[in-house]
CSV table of C-alpha atoms in Angstrom, one decimal:
chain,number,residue,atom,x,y,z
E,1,UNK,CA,90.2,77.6,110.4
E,2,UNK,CA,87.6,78.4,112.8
E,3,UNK,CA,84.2,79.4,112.0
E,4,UNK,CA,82.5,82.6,112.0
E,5,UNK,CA,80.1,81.3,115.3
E,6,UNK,CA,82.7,80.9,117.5
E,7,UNK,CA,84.3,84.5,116.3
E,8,UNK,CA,86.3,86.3,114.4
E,9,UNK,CA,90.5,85.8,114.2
E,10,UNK,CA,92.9,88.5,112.6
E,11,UNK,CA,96.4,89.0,113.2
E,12,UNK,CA,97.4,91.6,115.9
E,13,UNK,CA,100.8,93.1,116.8
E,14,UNK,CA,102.3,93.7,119.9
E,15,UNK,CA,104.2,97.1,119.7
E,16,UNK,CA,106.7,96.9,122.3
E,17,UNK,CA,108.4,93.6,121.0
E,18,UNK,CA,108.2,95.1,117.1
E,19,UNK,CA,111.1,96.3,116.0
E,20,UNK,CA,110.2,97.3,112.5
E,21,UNK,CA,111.9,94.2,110.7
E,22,UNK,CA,109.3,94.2,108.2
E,23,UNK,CA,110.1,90.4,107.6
E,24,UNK,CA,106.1,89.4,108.0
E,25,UNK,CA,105.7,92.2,104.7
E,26,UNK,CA,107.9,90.2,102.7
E,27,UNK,CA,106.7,86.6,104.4
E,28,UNK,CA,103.0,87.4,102.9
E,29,UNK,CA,104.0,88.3,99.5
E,30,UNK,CA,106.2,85.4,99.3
E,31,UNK,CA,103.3,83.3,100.4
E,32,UNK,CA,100.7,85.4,98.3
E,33,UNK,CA,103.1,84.6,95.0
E,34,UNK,CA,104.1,88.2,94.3
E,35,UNK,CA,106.4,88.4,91.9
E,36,UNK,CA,108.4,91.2,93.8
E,37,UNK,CA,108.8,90.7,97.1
E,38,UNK,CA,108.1,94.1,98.2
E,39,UNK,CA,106.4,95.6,101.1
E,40,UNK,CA,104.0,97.9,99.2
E,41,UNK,CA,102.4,94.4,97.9
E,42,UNK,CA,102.3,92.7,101.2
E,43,UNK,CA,98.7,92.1,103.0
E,44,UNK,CA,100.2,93.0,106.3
E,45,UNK,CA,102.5,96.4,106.6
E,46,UNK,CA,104.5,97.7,109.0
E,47,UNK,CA,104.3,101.3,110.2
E,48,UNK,CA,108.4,102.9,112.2
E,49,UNK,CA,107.0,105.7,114.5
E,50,UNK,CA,110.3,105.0,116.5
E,51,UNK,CA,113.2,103.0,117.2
E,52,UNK,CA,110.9,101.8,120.2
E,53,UNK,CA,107.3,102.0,118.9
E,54,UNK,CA,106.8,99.8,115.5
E,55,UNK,CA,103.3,98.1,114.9
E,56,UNK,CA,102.0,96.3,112.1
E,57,UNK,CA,98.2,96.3,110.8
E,58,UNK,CA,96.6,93.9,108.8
E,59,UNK,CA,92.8,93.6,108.3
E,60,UNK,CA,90.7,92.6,111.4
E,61,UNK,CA,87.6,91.2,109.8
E,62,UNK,CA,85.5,93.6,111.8
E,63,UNK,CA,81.8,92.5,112.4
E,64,UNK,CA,80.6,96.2,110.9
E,65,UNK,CA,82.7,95.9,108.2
E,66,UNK,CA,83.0,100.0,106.7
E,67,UNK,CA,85.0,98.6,104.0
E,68,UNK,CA,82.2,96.5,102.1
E,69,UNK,CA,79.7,99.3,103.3
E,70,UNK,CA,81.7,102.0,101.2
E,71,UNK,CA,82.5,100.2,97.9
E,72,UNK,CA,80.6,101.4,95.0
E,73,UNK,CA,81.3,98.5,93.2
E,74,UNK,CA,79.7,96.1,95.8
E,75,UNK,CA,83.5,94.2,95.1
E,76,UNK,CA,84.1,93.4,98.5
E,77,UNK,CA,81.7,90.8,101.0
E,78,UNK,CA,82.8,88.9,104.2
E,79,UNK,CA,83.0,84.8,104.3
E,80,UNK,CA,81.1,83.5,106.8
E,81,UNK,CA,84.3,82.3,107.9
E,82,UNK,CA,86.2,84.9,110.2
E,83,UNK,CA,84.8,87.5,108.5
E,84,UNK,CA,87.2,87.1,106.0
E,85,UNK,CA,87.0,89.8,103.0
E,86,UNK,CA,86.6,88.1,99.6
E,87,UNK,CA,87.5,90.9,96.8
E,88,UNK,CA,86.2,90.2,93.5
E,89,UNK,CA,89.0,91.6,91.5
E,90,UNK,CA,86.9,92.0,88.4
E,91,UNK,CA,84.4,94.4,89.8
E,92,UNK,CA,87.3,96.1,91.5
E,93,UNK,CA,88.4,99.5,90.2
E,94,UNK,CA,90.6,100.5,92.9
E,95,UNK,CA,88.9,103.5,93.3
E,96,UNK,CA,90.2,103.8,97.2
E,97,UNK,CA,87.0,104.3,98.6
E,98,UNK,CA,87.4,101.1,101.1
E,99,UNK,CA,91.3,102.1,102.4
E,100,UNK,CA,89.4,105.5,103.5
E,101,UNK,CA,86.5,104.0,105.3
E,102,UNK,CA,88.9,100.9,107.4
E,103,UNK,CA,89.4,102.6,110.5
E,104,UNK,CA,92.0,100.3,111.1
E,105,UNK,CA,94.5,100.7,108.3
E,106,UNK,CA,93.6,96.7,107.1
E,107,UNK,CA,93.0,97.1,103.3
E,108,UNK,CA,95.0,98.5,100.5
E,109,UNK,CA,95.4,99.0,96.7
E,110,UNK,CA,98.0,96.6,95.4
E,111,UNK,CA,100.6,98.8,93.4
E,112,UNK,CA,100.4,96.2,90.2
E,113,UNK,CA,97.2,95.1,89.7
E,114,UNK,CA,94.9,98.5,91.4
E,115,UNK,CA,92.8,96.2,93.4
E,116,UNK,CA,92.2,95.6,96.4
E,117,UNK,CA,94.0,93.7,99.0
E,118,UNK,CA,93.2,92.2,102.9
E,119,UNK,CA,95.2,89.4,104.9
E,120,UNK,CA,93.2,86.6,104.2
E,121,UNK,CA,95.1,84.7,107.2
E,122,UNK,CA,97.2,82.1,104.7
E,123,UNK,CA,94.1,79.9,105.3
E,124,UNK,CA,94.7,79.9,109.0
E,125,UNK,CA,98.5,79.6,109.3
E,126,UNK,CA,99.4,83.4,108.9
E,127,UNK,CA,103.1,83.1,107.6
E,128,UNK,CA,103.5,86.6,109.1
E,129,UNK,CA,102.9,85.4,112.8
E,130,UNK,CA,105.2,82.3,112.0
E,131,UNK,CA,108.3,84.4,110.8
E,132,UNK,CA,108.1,87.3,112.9
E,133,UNK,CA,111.8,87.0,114.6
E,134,UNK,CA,110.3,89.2,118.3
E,135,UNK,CA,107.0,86.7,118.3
E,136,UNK,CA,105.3,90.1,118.3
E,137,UNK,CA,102.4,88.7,116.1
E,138,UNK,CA,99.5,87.1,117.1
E,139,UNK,CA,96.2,85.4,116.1
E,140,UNK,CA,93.6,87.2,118.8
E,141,UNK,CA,89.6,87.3,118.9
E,142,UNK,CA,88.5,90.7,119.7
E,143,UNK,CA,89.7,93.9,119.4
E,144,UNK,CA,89.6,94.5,122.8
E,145,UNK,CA,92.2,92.3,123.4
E,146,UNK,CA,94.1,93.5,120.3
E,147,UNK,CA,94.0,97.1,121.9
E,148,UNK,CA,94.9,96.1,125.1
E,149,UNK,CA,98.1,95.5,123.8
E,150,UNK,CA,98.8,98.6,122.1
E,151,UNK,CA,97.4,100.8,124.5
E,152,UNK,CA,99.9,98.7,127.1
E,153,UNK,CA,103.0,99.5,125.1
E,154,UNK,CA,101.8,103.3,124.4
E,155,UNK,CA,102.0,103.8,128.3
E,156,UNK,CA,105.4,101.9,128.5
E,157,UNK,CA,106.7,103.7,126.2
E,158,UNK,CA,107.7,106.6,128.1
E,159,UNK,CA,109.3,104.4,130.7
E,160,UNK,CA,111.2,102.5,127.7
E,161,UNK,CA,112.2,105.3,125.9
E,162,UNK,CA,113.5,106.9,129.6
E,163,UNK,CA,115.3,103.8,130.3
E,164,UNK,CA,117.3,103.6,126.6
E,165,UNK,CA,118.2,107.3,126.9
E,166,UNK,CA,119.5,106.4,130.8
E,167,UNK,CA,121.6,103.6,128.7
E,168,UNK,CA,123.0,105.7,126.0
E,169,UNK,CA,123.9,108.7,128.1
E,170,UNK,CA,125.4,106.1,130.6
E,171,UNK,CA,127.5,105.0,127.8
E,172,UNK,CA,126.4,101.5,128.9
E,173,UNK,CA,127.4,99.7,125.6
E,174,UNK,CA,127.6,96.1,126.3
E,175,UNK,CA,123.7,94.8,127.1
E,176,UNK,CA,122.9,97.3,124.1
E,177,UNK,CA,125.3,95.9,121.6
E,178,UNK,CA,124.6,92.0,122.6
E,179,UNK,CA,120.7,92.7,122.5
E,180,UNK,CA,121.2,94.1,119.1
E,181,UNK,CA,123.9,90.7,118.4
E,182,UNK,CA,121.2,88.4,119.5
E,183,UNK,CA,118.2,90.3,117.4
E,184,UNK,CA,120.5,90.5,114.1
E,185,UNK,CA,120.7,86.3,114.9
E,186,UNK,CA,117.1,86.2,114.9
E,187,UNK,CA,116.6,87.8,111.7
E,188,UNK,CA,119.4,86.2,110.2
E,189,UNK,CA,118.0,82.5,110.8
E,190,UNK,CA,114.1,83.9,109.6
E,191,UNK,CA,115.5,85.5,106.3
E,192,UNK,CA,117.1,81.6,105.7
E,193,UNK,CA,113.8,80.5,106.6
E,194,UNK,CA,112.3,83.0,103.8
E,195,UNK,CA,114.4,82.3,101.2
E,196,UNK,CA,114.3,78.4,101.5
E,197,UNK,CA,110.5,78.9,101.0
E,198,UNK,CA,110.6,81.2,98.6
E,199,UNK,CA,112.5,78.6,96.4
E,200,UNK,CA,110.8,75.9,96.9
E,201,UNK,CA,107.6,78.0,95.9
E,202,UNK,CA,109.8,79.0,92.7
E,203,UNK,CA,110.3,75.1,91.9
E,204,UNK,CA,106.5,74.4,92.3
């Protein structure tokens, strides 16, 4: 992994290629261990606005960090690596006070235990970015460049949306159905890929 001198890495999503899969949800809590692979335990979640506007936010290791400013616990610091969050789980009370104060949507109170949870990047090989069927993941430095991107697909969106509706109305079935043939393949080949890990994780 790369050290916190040369900057800070976090996961960013590209909203015009997600389409709401949620396969990197159940990726990280197979990686994490969970015992149910559910997407209200999963480090990275996936928000559906729209069948053409999905994202995905996971914590960004921000440099001003609200979430270890807020906790009244003093539970949460940053590694000196990425600015990873490290969450002591024993001074942890889940009181909810760090989900308000991330102004990114990148920390949450796992439904089981009532502590705290951040992507904590698989130790540099976020299995998230490696399943995610559209390639819409992606390590980044900055949030400028991570809001580049989803300010980019907000003003395409219009044009996207106009374009499907145009199709639709048009009754132009074919390039719709085979785009949706060739997305269904994609997933179909990354849920093997999930469930071949998740059993050899089983049979560790």
């Amino acid at each position: 992994m790369q050290s916190a001198k040369s900057g800070r890495i976090f996961v960013s999503v590209d909203p015009s290629k997600c389409i709401g899969c949620g396969l990197c949800e159940f990726a990280c809590t197979i990686e994490k261990g969970e015992q149910v692979w559910s997407p209200i335990c999963s480090r990275i979640r996936v928000v559906r606005m729209a069948p053409v506007f999905n994202f995905a936010l996971s914590c960004r290791g921000c440099d001003d960090a609200k979430c270890v400013k807020s906790c009244p616990e003093k539970a949460i610091i940053q590694s000196e690596i990425n600015n990873l969050l490290i969450i002591d789980e024993k001074k942890c009370k889940g009181c909810d006070w760090c989900v308000q104060a991330c102004p990114r949507g990148g920390i949450t109170i796992h439904t089981g235990t009532g502590k705290a949870i951040a992507c904590n990047l698989c130790e540099g090989e976020p299995k998230c970015v490696e399943i995610c069927p559209e390639a819409a993941l992606e390590i980044v430095r900055s949030d400028e460049e991570a809001d580049k991107r989803f300010n980019d697909a907000i003003e395409n969106l219009s044009a996207v949306t106009e374009k499907l509706s145009i199709q639709i109305k048009n009754k132009e079935w074919k390039p719709l159905i085979i785009a949706s043939e060739q997305r269904a393949q994609k997933i179909t080949e990354k849920l093997q890929n999930l469930n071949k890990r998740a059993l050899e994780k089983q049979h560790k």
